[in-house]
Amino acid sequence: MEADLPFEILSYIFLLLYTDPSVPRAQDDFENTHKLLSVMTVCKRWKHVVASSPTLWTDIWLGHSPPHQRTTINRWMEYVEVQVNRSGNLPLNLNIMVECVALDDALRILSPHLSRCRWLGLRGPSDKDADQDKCSKLSKLSVDTTSSAIHKLLSSPFPTLKFLSIDHFDANRIVEMGNANSTRFIFIDAPNLISITSRCPYLKAVVKCSHPPPLGYSSLQDLSLCGSWLDDPFIIPPDKFDIPSLKTLRIESTDFLWQLLSALWIPNLENLAIVCDLAYWPPASELPINISPMKHLRRLEWHTYSTADNEEPSLEYLLRHSSNLVSFAYITNVDYEESWPESLDGFSNIAMVLKLLSKYEAATARLCPNLCSLHLVSINLDNVVTLIDLRPALERISLQFRKIGDVIVTGSRSSWSMIVGQMRWIKSRVEFEYPTLKLPIGLEQEEDVAWNPEGTTECVEGG
């Protein structure tokens, strides 16, 4: 039985549970609970094994104190201190629910241990917590965290930090102290940082560098920044950022994409995602002339919107600077598109993309001649056939939405047979992916194309 198992074996079994992503940490993310809390309640021996194994305390999650710890802030801080001390001197993964933690008080406990922090996450409510009941609970549990406390945390030395993640959280719950702008652009003292992911427009973080311009960041490989539309021109550093190891860059919610790209020297960038669907896009005459060719860029992802305007100059400029591109995605944020397929009726920008993909860069070469994968919002099968003919290097085409006329044909049987034939030809030439649809019962169908001589086109996405 388990009583005969050595301490080391039990500790290893618990470690497997502790590191298994399928085992939930807690019922929700708001409470400051240990992932193996249920294990510790089984018996005294199990509780002792967990409490005495430093490897089982390296993932520290700071949320609101559990019910039995809610009497005073001192009891909560004692509980936090116990968790941190049990990890010994091992590297830490530290996640902080910013809207639930009195960070000013917690820093008195955390500051001595930040030097061994390997992962730091400032968390807002997750998607699963974003329902009405959870939000009501959050408003009751919220505490005052000052912007100066966040700035103090992120300005601390992190000699071993590898990963920094900043979620989007409610700025109205953060108490401003002093100059509010001081919290918006923070240089992280973390020379070994590999990845920065920031989805918060109020906090823009980059690695601190002690060298004079051009500023060099040799370790950073993954960078994600979320803009705030209006203030970006005032916080973009004037000096060039030299990030030679950067492989992945994601830029969200800004009108000033080109100012940001002009400030970055990223010669080895391989993946670029532009998520600025509602941005103001400048005319061709205002595009910069100092953007270096992205010779190593392999994957470009561009998020658009049904009413986006004047994207063509910027998108064409990027494609011309990415001659070795192998994968291009032109997609929309599905959350913004309220209805399908009606929402696609006004989506005219895809014609612009098809025009760019058909353009010649030289006498016989098209833009991005090595392109082998396309992911597009929606095009009809005639356009798919045209793309395959124009670009023999294509190996894969995927659609975010299907045109309703390619799903249910309401014309003659010969019209339906022609669409079915197109589908078969396309699938014989490339890997073709598209959303599945729940078609009405009783319709004749082949190759995911139905024929309905009655003339109705009702179907459900994702069936």
CSV table of C-alpha atoms in Angstrom, one decimal:
chain,number,residue,atom,x,y,z
A,1,MET,CA,0.0,0.0,0.0
A,2,GLU,CA,1.0,3.7,-0.2
A,3,ALA,CA,2.3,3.6,3.4
A,4,ASP,CA,5.1,1.3,2.2
A,5,LEU,CA,6.2,3.7,-0.6
A,6,PRO,CA,9.4,5.6,0.1
A,7,PHE,CA,9.2,9.4,0.4
A,8,GLU,CA,11.1,9.8,-2.8
A,9,ILE,CA,8.6,7.7,-4.8
A,10,LEU,CA,5.6,9.5,-3.4
A,11,SER,CA,7.2,12.8,-4.1
A,12,TYR,CA,7.9,11.8,-7.7
A,13,ILE,CA,4.2,10.6,-8.2
A,14,PHE,CA,3.0,14.0,-6.8
A,15,LEU,CA,5.5,15.8,-9.2
A,16,LEU,CA,3.8,14.0,-12.1
A,17,LEU,CA,0.5,15.4,-11.0
A,18,TYR,CA,1.9,18.8,-10.3
A,19,THR,CA,3.4,19.2,-13.8
A,20,ASP,CA,0.5,17.5,-15.6
A,21,PRO,CA,-1.3,20.3,-17.5
A,22,SER,CA,-4.6,18.3,-17.5
A,23,VAL,CA,-4.8,18.5,-13.7
A,24,PRO,CA,-6.4,21.8,-12.9
A,25,ARG,CA,-4.7,24.2,-10.5
A,26,ALA,CA,-7.9,25.2,-8.7
A,27,GLN,CA,-11.6,25.7,-9.3
A,28,ASP,CA,-10.9,29.2,-10.5
A,29,ASP,CA,-7.9,31.5,-10.9
A,30,PHE,CA,-9.0,34.1,-8.2
A,31,GLU,CA,-7.9,32.1,-5.1
A,32,ASN,CA,-4.4,31.7,-3.9
A,33,THR,CA,-4.4,27.9,-3.7
A,34,HIS,CA,-1.9,25.1,-4.3
A,35,LYS,CA,-2.4,22.8,-7.2
A,36,LEU,CA,-2.0,19.7,-4.9
A,37,LEU,CA,-4.3,21.1,-2.1
A,38,SER,CA,-6.6,18.0,-2.5
A,39,VAL,CA,-3.6,15.7,-2.1
A,40,MET,CA,-2.6,17.4,1.1
A,41,THR,CA,-6.0,16.7,2.7
A,42,VAL,CA,-5.8,12.9,2.2
A,43,CYS,CA,-3.6,12.2,5.2
A,44,LYS,CA,-0.8,13.6,7.3
A,45,ARG,CA,1.9,11.7,5.5
A,46,TRP,CA,0.8,13.0,2.1
A,47,LYS,CA,0.7,16.5,3.4
A,48,HIS,CA,4.2,16.1,4.8
A,49,VAL,CA,5.5,14.8,1.5
A,50,VAL,CA,4.1,17.7,-0.4
A,51,ALA,CA,5.1,20.3,2.1
A,52,SER,CA,8.7,18.9,2.3
A,53,SER,CA,9.3,18.6,-1.5
A,54,PRO,CA,10.7,21.9,-2.9
A,55,THR,CA,10.0,20.8,-6.5
A,56,LEU,CA,6.3,20.9,-5.6
A,57,TRP,CA,6.4,24.6,-4.7
A,58,THR,CA,8.1,26.1,-7.7
A,59,ASP,CA,4.8,27.1,-9.4
A,60,ILE,CA,3.5,30.0,-7.2
A,61,TRP,CA,0.1,31.4,-8.1
A,62,LEU,CA,-0.9,34.5,-6.2
A,63,GLY,CA,-4.6,35.2,-6.2
A,64,HIS,CA,-7.0,36.2,-3.5
A,65,SER,CA,-6.5,34.5,-0.2
A,66,PRO,CA,-8.5,31.3,0.5
A,67,PRO,CA,-11.5,31.6,2.8
A,68,HIS,CA,-9.7,30.4,5.8
A,69,GLN,CA,-6.9,33.0,5.3
A,70,ARG,CA,-9.2,36.1,4.8
A,71,THR,CA,-9.1,37.5,8.3
A,72,THR,CA,-6.2,39.8,8.0
A,73,ILE,CA,-3.6,40.8,5.4
A,74,ASN,CA,-0.9,39.6,7.7
A,75,ARG,CA,-2.3,36.0,7.6
A,76,TRP,CA,-2.4,36.2,3.8
A,77,MET,CA,1.2,37.3,3.7
A,78,GLU,CA,2.3,34.6,6.0
A,79,TYR,CA,0.6,32.1,3.7
A,80,VAL,CA,2.4,33.5,0.7
A,81,GLU,CA,5.7,33.5,2.5
A,82,VAL,CA,5.3,29.8,3.4
A,83,GLN,CA,4.7,28.9,-0.2
A,84,VAL,CA,7.8,30.8,-1.4
A,85,ASN,CA,10.1,29.4,1.3
A,86,ARG,CA,9.0,25.8,0.6
A,87,SER,CA,10.5,26.1,-2.9
A,88,GLY,CA,14.0,26.4,-1.4
A,89,ASN,CA,16.4,27.9,-3.9
A,90,LEU,CA,14.8,26.3,-7.0
A,91,PRO,CA,13.8,28.5,-10.0
A,92,LEU,CA,10.3,29.9,-9.7
A,93,ASN,CA,7.3,30.3,-12.0
A,94,LEU,CA,5.4,33.2,-10.5
A,95,ASN,CA,1.8,34.2,-11.6
A,96,ILE,CA,0.1,37.1,-10.0
A,97,MET,CA,-3.7,37.9,-10.4
A,98,VAL,CA,-3.1,41.7,-10.5
A,99,GLU,CA,-6.7,42.6,-9.7
A,100,CYS,CA,-6.9,40.3,-6.6
A,101,VAL,CA,-3.5,40.8,-5.0
A,102,ALA,CA,-2.3,43.6,-2.7
A,103,LEU,CA,0.9,43.8,-4.7
A,104,ASP,CA,2.4,46.6,-2.6
A,105,ASP,CA,2.3,44.2,0.5
A,106,ALA,CA,3.2,41.1,-1.5
A,107,LEU,CA,6.4,42.6,-2.8
A,108,ARG,CA,7.8,42.7,0.7
A,109,ILE,CA,7.7,38.9,0.6
A,110,LEU,CA,8.5,38.4,-3.1
A,111,SER,CA,11.4,40.8,-3.6
A,112,PRO,CA,14.2,38.6,-2.1
A,113,HIS,CA,13.1,35.7,-4.4
A,114,LEU,CA,12.7,37.6,-7.7
A,115,SER,CA,16.3,36.8,-8.6
A,116,ARG,CA,15.4,33.1,-9.1
A,117,CYS,CA,12.2,33.8,-11.0
A,118,ARG,CA,12.2,32.0,-14.4
A,119,TRP,CA,8.6,32.8,-15.4
A,120,LEU,CA,6.7,35.9,-14.5
A,121,GLY,CA,3.0,36.3,-15.4
A,122,LEU,CA,0.8,39.3,-14.5
A,123,ARG,CA,-2.7,37.8,-15.0
A,124,GLY,CA,-6.1,39.2,-15.6
A,125,PRO,CA,-9.3,37.1,-15.6
A,126,SER,CA,-9.0,34.2,-18.1
A,127,ASP,CA,-11.6,33.5,-20.8
A,128,LYS,CA,-13.2,30.9,-18.6
A,129,ASP,CA,-13.6,33.4,-15.8
A,130,ALA,CA,-15.1,36.1,-18.0
A,131,ASP,CA,-18.7,35.2,-17.3
A,132,GLN,CA,-21.1,37.3,-15.3
A,133,ASP,CA,-20.9,35.3,-12.0
A,134,LYS,CA,-17.1,35.3,-12.1
A,135,CYS,CA,-16.9,39.0,-12.8
A,136,SER,CA,-19.3,39.7,-9.9
A,137,LYS,CA,-17.0,37.6,-7.7
A,138,LEU,CA,-14.0,39.5,-8.9
A,139,SER,CA,-15.5,42.9,-8.0
A,140,LYS,CA,-16.0,41.6,-4.4
A,141,LEU,CA,-12.4,40.2,-4.2
A,142,SER,CA,-10.6,43.1,-5.8
A,143,VAL,CA,-8.0,45.0,-3.8
A,144,ASP,CA,-6.0,48.1,-4.5
A,145,THR,CA,-2.9,47.5,-6.5
A,146,THR,CA,-1.0,50.7,-7.4
A,147,SER,CA,0.7,51.3,-10.7
A,148,SER,CA,3.9,52.2,-8.8
A,149,ALA,CA,3.9,48.6,-7.3
A,150,ILE,CA,3.6,47.1,-10.8
A,151,HIS,CA,6.4,49.4,-12.0
A,152,LYS,CA,8.5,48.5,-9.0
A,153,LEU,CA,8.0,44.8,-9.6
A,154,LEU,CA,8.9,45.0,-13.3
A,155,SER,CA,11.9,47.3,-12.6
A,156,SER,CA,13.4,44.7,-10.3
A,157,PRO,CA,16.5,42.7,-11.4
A,158,PHE,CA,15.6,39.4,-13.0
A,159,PRO,CA,18.9,37.7,-13.7
A,160,THR,CA,17.3,34.3,-14.5
A,161,LEU,CA,14.0,35.3,-16.0
A,162,LYS,CA,13.3,33.6,-19.3
A,163,PHE,CA,9.6,34.3,-19.9
A,164,LEU,CA,7.4,37.4,-19.2
A,165,SER,CA,3.7,37.4,-19.8
A,166,ILE,CA,1.3,40.3,-19.2
A,167,ASP,CA,-2.4,39.8,-19.7
A,168,HIS,CA,-5.0,42.4,-20.4
A,169,PHE,CA,-6.5,43.5,-17.1
A,170,ASP,CA,-8.9,46.3,-16.0
A,171,ALA,CA,-6.8,49.5,-15.7
A,172,ASN,CA,-9.7,51.1,-13.7
A,173,ARG,CA,-8.9,48.7,-10.8
A,174,ILE,CA,-5.3,49.8,-10.8
A,175,VAL,CA,-4.7,52.9,-8.5
A,176,GLU,CA,-2.5,55.5,-10.3
A,177,MET,CA,0.4,56.8,-8.3
A,178,GLY,CA,2.5,59.7,-9.5
A,179,ASN,CA,3.0,60.0,-13.2
A,180,ALA,CA,0.7,57.6,-14.9
A,181,ASN,CA,2.8,57.5,-18.1
A,182,SER,CA,5.7,56.1,-16.1
A,183,THR,CA,4.0,52.7,-16.0
A,184,ARG,CA,3.5,52.4,-19.8
A,185,PHE,CA,6.9,51.7,-21.1
A,186,ILE,CA,9.1,49.7,-18.8
A,187,PHE,CA,12.7,48.4,-19.4
A,188,ILE,CA,13.0,44.9,-17.9
A,189,ASP,CA,16.4,44.2,-16.3
A,190,ALA,CA,16.5,40.6,-17.5
A,191,PRO,CA,19.6,39.8,-19.6
A,192,ASN,CA,18.5,36.2,-20.3
A,193,LEU,CA,14.9,37.0,-21.2
A,194,ILE,CA,13.7,34.9,-24.2
A,195,SER,CA,10.0,35.8,-24.6
A,196,ILE,CA,7.9,38.9,-23.8
A,197,THR,CA,4.1,38.6,-24.4
A,198,SER,CA,2.1,41.7,-23.5
A,199,ARG,CA,-1.6,41.9,-24.2
A,200,CYS,CA,-2.0,45.0,-22.0
A,201,PRO,CA,-1.9,48.4,-23.7
A,202,TYR,CA,-1.0,50.1,-20.4
A,203,LEU,CA,2.2,48.2,-20.0
A,204,LYS,CA,4.8,47.9,-22.8
A,205,ALA,CA,7.9,46.0,-21.8
A,206,VAL,CA,11.2,45.6,-23.5
A,207,VAL,CA,14.6,44.3,-22.2
A,208,LYS,CA,16.8,46.8,-20.5
A,209,CYS,CA,20.1,47.3,-22.2
A,210,SER,CA,23.2,49.0,-20.7
A,211,HIS,CA,24.9,49.5,-24.0
A,212,PRO,CA,24.6,52.7,-26.0
A,213,PRO,CA,22.5,52.9,-29.2
A,214,PRO,CA,22.0,50.9,-31.2
A,215,LEU,CA,20.5,49.0,-28.3
A,216,GLY,CA,21.3,45.2,-28.4
A,217,TYR,CA,19.2,42.4,-27.0
A,218,SER,CA,21.0,39.1,-27.8
A,219,SER,CA,18.7,36.7,-26.0
A,220,LEU,CA,15.2,37.9,-26.9
A,221,GLN,CA,13.5,35.4,-29.4
A,222,ASP,CA,9.8,36.2,-29.0
A,223,LEU,CA,8.2,39.6,-28.6
A,224,SER,CA,4.5,40.5,-28.4
A,225,LEU,CA,3.3,44.1,-28.0
A,226,CYS,CA,-0.2,45.6,-27.6
A,227,GLY,CA,-0.6,49.2,-28.6
A,228,SER,CA,-3.0,51.8,-27.2
A,229,TRP,CA,-3.8,53.6,-30.5
A,230,LEU,CA,-3.3,57.2,-29.3
A,231,ASP,CA,-0.1,57.4,-27.2
A,232,ASP,CA,2.2,55.0,-29.1
A,233,PRO,CA,4.1,57.9,-31.0
A,234,PHE,CA,5.1,59.3,-27.6
A,235,ILE,CA,6.5,56.1,-26.1
A,236,ILE,CA,8.3,54.6,-29.1
A,237,PRO,CA,12.0,54.9,-28.3
A,238,PRO,CA,13.9,57.0,-30.8
A,239,ASP,CA,16.9,54.7,-30.7
A,240,LYS,CA,17.3,51.6,-32.9
A,241,PHE,CA,16.5,48.3,-31.1
A,242,ASP,CA,18.9,45.6,-32.3
A,243,ILE,CA,17.3,42.2,-31.6
A,244,PRO,CA,19.4,39.8,-33.7
A,245,SER,CA,17.9,36.6,-32.2
A,246,LEU,CA,14.2,37.6,-32.5
A,247,LYS,CA,12.3,34.9,-34.3
A,248,THR,CA,8.7,35.8,-33.6
A,249,LEU,CA,7.0,39.3,-33.4
A,250,ARG,CA,3.4,40.1,-32.8
A,251,ILE,CA,2.0,43.7,-32.9
A,252,GLU,CA,-1.5,44.5,-31.8
A,253,SER,CA,-3.9,47.5,-31.8
A,254,THR,CA,-1.8,50.4,-33.0
A,255,ASP,CA,-2.0,52.9,-35.8
A,256,PHE,CA,1.8,53.2,-35.8
A,257,LEU,CA,3.0,49.8,-37.1
A,258,TRP,CA,5.6,51.4,-39.3
A,259,GLN,CA,7.1,53.5,-36.6
A,260,LEU,CA,7.5,50.4,-34.5
A,261,LEU,CA,9.0,48.4,-37.3
A,262,SER,CA,11.4,51.3,-38.1
A,263,ALA,CA,12.7,51.2,-34.5
A,264,LEU,CA,13.5,47.5,-34.7
A,265,TRP,CA,16.5,45.8,-36.2
A,266,ILE,CA,15.3,42.2,-36.6
A,267,PRO,CA,17.4,40.6,-39.3
A,268,ASN,CA,16.5,37.0,-38.4
A,269,LEU,CA,12.7,37.4,-37.9
A,270,GLU,CA,10.8,34.3,-39.1
A,271,ASN,CA,7.3,34.9,-37.9
A,272,LEU,CA,5.3,38.2,-38.0
A,273,ALA,CA,1.7,38.7,-36.9
A,274,ILE,CA,0.0,42.0,-37.4
A,275,VAL,CA,-3.3,42.3,-35.4
A,276,CYS,CA,-4.3,45.9,-36.1
A,277,ASP,CA,-7.6,45.3,-37.8
A,278,LEU,CA,-9.1,48.7,-37.1
A,279,ALA,CA,-5.9,50.7,-37.7
A,280,TYR,CA,-5.4,53.8,-39.9
A,281,TRP,CA,-3.3,52.6,-42.8
A,282,PRO,CA,-1.1,55.3,-44.4
A,283,PRO,CA,-1.0,55.8,-48.2
A,284,ALA,CA,2.0,54.5,-50.2
A,285,SER,CA,3.7,58.0,-50.2
A,286,GLU,CA,3.9,57.9,-46.3
A,287,LEU,CA,5.5,54.5,-46.0
A,288,PRO,CA,9.0,54.4,-44.6
A,289,ILE,CA,12.1,53.9,-46.7
A,290,ASN,CA,14.4,52.5,-44.0
A,291,ILE,CA,12.8,49.1,-43.5
A,292,SER,CA,15.3,46.4,-44.3
A,293,PRO,CA,14.3,43.4,-46.3
A,294,MET,CA,13.0,40.6,-44.1
A,295,LYS,CA,15.0,37.8,-45.9
A,296,HIS,CA,14.4,35.2,-43.2
A,297,LEU,CA,10.6,35.9,-42.7
A,298,ARG,CA,8.7,32.7,-43.4
A,299,ARG,CA,5.3,33.3,-42.0
A,300,LEU,CA,3.1,36.4,-42.1
A,301,GLU,CA,-0.2,36.7,-40.4
A,302,TRP,CA,-2.4,39.7,-41.1
A,303,HIS,CA,-5.7,40.2,-39.1
A,304,THR,CA,-8.2,42.3,-41.0
A,305,TYR,CA,-11.8,43.5,-40.5
A,306,SER,CA,-14.8,43.8,-42.8
A,307,THR,CA,-14.6,47.6,-42.8
A,308,ALA,CA,-10.8,48.0,-42.9
A,309,ASP,CA,-9.7,50.7,-45.2
A,310,ASN,CA,-6.5,51.3,-47.3
A,311,GLU,CA,-4.7,48.1,-46.3
A,312,GLU,CA,-3.2,47.5,-49.7
A,313,PRO,CA,-0.2,49.8,-49.6
A,314,SER,CA,1.1,48.5,-46.3
A,315,LEU,CA,0.3,44.9,-47.1
A,316,GLU,CA,2.0,45.1,-50.5
A,317,TYR,CA,5.0,46.8,-48.9
A,318,LEU,CA,5.4,43.9,-46.4
A,319,LEU,CA,5.0,41.3,-49.1
A,320,ARG,CA,7.7,43.0,-51.3
A,321,HIS,CA,10.1,43.0,-48.3
A,322,SER,CA,9.4,39.3,-47.6
A,323,SER,CA,10.6,37.6,-50.7
A,324,ASN,CA,11.2,34.2,-49.0
A,325,LEU,CA,7.7,34.0,-47.4
A,326,VAL,CA,6.3,30.4,-47.4
A,327,SER,CA,3.1,31.0,-45.4
A,328,PHE,CA,0.6,33.9,-45.6
A,329,ALA,CA,-2.6,34.2,-43.6
A,330,TYR,CA,-5.2,37.0,-44.2
A,331,ILE,CA,-7.9,36.4,-41.6
A,332,THR,CA,-10.4,38.2,-39.5
A,333,ASN,CA,-11.2,38.1,-35.8
A,334,VAL,CA,-14.3,35.8,-35.7
A,335,ASP,CA,-15.5,37.5,-32.5
A,336,TYR,CA,-16.0,40.7,-34.5
A,337,GLU,CA,-18.1,39.0,-37.2
A,338,GLU,CA,-21.5,38.7,-35.7
A,339,SER,CA,-23.2,36.6,-38.3
A,340,TRP,CA,-22.3,34.2,-41.0
A,341,PRO,CA,-22.6,34.2,-44.0
A,342,GLU,CA,-24.3,37.6,-44.1
A,343,SER,CA,-21.2,39.3,-42.5
A,344,LEU,CA,-19.1,38.3,-45.6
A,345,ASP,CA,-21.3,40.2,-48.0
A,346,GLY,CA,-19.5,43.5,-47.2
A,347,PHE,CA,-16.1,41.9,-47.0
A,348,SER,CA,-14.5,43.3,-50.2
A,349,ASN,CA,-10.8,43.4,-49.1
A,350,ILE,CA,-10.2,39.8,-50.1
A,351,ALA,CA,-10.3,41.0,-53.8
A,352,MET,CA,-7.4,43.3,-52.9
A,353,VAL,CA,-5.4,40.3,-51.5
A,354,LEU,CA,-6.1,38.2,-54.6
A,355,LYS,CA,-4.9,41.1,-56.8
A,356,LEU,CA,-1.6,41.2,-54.8
A,357,LEU,CA,-1.1,37.5,-55.0
A,358,SER,CA,-1.6,37.8,-58.8
A,359,LYS,CA,0.9,40.6,-59.2
A,360,TYR,CA,4.3,40.2,-60.9
A,361,GLU,CA,7.3,41.4,-58.9
A,362,ALA,CA,9.6,41.0,-61.9
A,363,ALA,CA,9.1,39.9,-65.5
A,364,THR,CA,8.3,36.3,-64.6
A,365,ALA,CA,8.2,36.1,-60.8
A,366,ARG,CA,5.2,36.9,-58.6
A,367,LEU,CA,5.4,38.4,-55.1
A,368,CYS,CA,6.7,35.8,-52.7
A,369,PRO,CA,7.3,33.1,-55.3
A,370,ASN,CA,8.0,30.5,-52.7
A,371,LEU,CA,4.6,30.8,-51.0
A,372,CYS,CA,3.3,27.3,-50.4
A,373,SER,CA,0.5,27.9,-47.7
A,374,LEU,CA,-2.4,30.3,-47.8
A,375,HIS,CA,-5.0,30.9,-45.1
A,376,LEU,CA,-7.7,33.3,-46.2
A,377,VAL,CA,-11.0,34.7,-44.9
A,378,SER,CA,-13.1,33.5,-47.7
A,379,ILE,CA,-12.9,33.0,-51.4
A,380,ASN,CA,-15.0,31.0,-53.9
A,381,LEU,CA,-13.8,27.9,-55.6
A,382,ASP,CA,-13.2,29.8,-58.9
A,383,ASN,CA,-10.6,31.9,-57.0
A,384,VAL,CA,-9.1,28.8,-55.4
A,385,VAL,CA,-8.6,27.3,-58.9
A,386,THR,CA,-7.1,30.5,-60.2
A,387,LEU,CA,-4.6,30.7,-57.3
A,388,ILE,CA,-3.5,27.1,-57.9
A,389,ASP,CA,-2.9,27.8,-61.6
A,390,LEU,CA,-1.0,31.0,-60.9
A,391,ARG,CA,1.1,29.6,-58.1
A,392,PRO,CA,2.3,26.1,-58.7
A,393,ALA,CA,4.3,26.1,-55.5
A,394,LEU,CA,1.1,26.1,-53.4
A,395,GLU,CA,0.7,23.0,-51.3
A,396,ARG,CA,-2.0,24.1,-48.9
A,397,ILE,CA,-5.0,26.5,-49.0
A,398,SER,CA,-7.4,26.9,-46.0
A,399,LEU,CA,-10.5,29.1,-45.6
A,400,GLN,CA,-11.8,30.7,-42.5
A,401,PHE,CA,-15.3,30.8,-44.0
A,402,ARG,CA,-16.8,29.1,-47.0
A,403,LYS,CA,-18.9,31.0,-49.6
A,404,ILE,CA,-22.5,29.8,-49.2
A,405,GLY,CA,-22.8,29.2,-53.0
A,406,ASP,CA,-20.1,26.6,-52.7
A,407,VAL,CA,-21.8,24.8,-49.9
A,408,ILE,CA,-25.4,24.5,-51.1
A,409,VAL,CA,-26.0,24.8,-54.9
A,410,THR,CA,-29.6,25.9,-55.7
A,411,GLY,CA,-29.3,25.8,-59.5
A,412,SER,CA,-29.5,23.0,-61.9
A,413,ARG,CA,-28.0,19.5,-61.2
A,414,SER,CA,-25.3,20.3,-63.8
A,415,SER,CA,-24.3,23.4,-61.8
A,416,TRP,CA,-24.0,21.3,-58.7
A,417,SER,CA,-21.9,18.7,-60.6
A,418,MET,CA,-19.6,21.4,-61.8
A,419,ILE,CA,-18.9,22.6,-58.2
A,420,VAL,CA,-18.4,19.0,-57.0
A,421,GLY,CA,-15.9,18.6,-59.9
A,422,GLN,CA,-14.0,21.7,-58.8
A,423,MET,CA,-13.7,20.4,-55.3
A,424,ARG,CA,-12.3,17.2,-56.5
A,425,TRP,CA,-9.8,18.9,-58.8
A,426,ILE,CA,-8.7,21.3,-56.0
A,427,LYS,CA,-8.2,18.4,-53.5
A,428,SER,CA,-6.1,16.5,-56.1
A,429,ARG,CA,-3.7,19.5,-56.4
A,430,VAL,CA,-3.4,20.9,-52.9
A,431,GLU,CA,-4.3,20.2,-49.3
A,432,PHE,CA,-7.6,22.1,-49.0
A,433,GLU,CA,-9.1,22.9,-45.6
A,434,TYR,CA,-12.3,24.7,-44.7
A,435,PRO,CA,-14.9,24.7,-41.9
A,436,THR,CA,-17.4,21.9,-41.8
A,437,LEU,CA,-21.0,22.7,-42.0
A,438,LYS,CA,-24.2,20.9,-40.8
A,439,LEU,CA,-26.2,20.5,-44.0
A,440,PRO,CA,-29.9,20.0,-44.1
A,441,ILE,CA,-31.0,16.4,-43.9
A,442,GLY,CA,-32.1,14.8,-47.1
A,443,LEU,CA,-30.0,16.8,-49.6
A,444,GLU,CA,-27.9,15.0,-52.1
A,445,GLN,CA,-24.3,15.8,-51.4
A,446,GLU,CA,-20.8,15.0,-52.5
A,447,GLU,CA,-17.4,16.5,-51.5
A,448,ASP,CA,-19.1,18.6,-48.8
A,449,VAL,CA,-21.3,20.3,-51.5
A,450,ALA,CA,-25.1,19.8,-51.3
A,451,TRP,CA,-27.7,20.3,-54.0
A,452,ASN,CA,-31.0,21.8,-53.0
A,453,PRO,CA,-33.4,22.4,-56.0
A,454,GLU,CA,-35.9,23.9,-53.5
A,455,GLY,CA,-33.7,27.0,-53.4
A,456,THR,CA,-32.9,27.4,-49.7
A,457,THR,CA,-29.3,27.7,-48.4
A,458,GLU,CA,-29.7,27.3,-44.6
A,459,CYS,CA,-26.8,25.5,-42.9
A,460,VAL,CA,-24.9,25.8,-39.6
A,461,GLU,CA,-21.2,26.4,-39.3
A,462,GLY,CA,-19.1,23.8,-37.4
A,463,GLY,CA,-21.5,20.9,-37.8
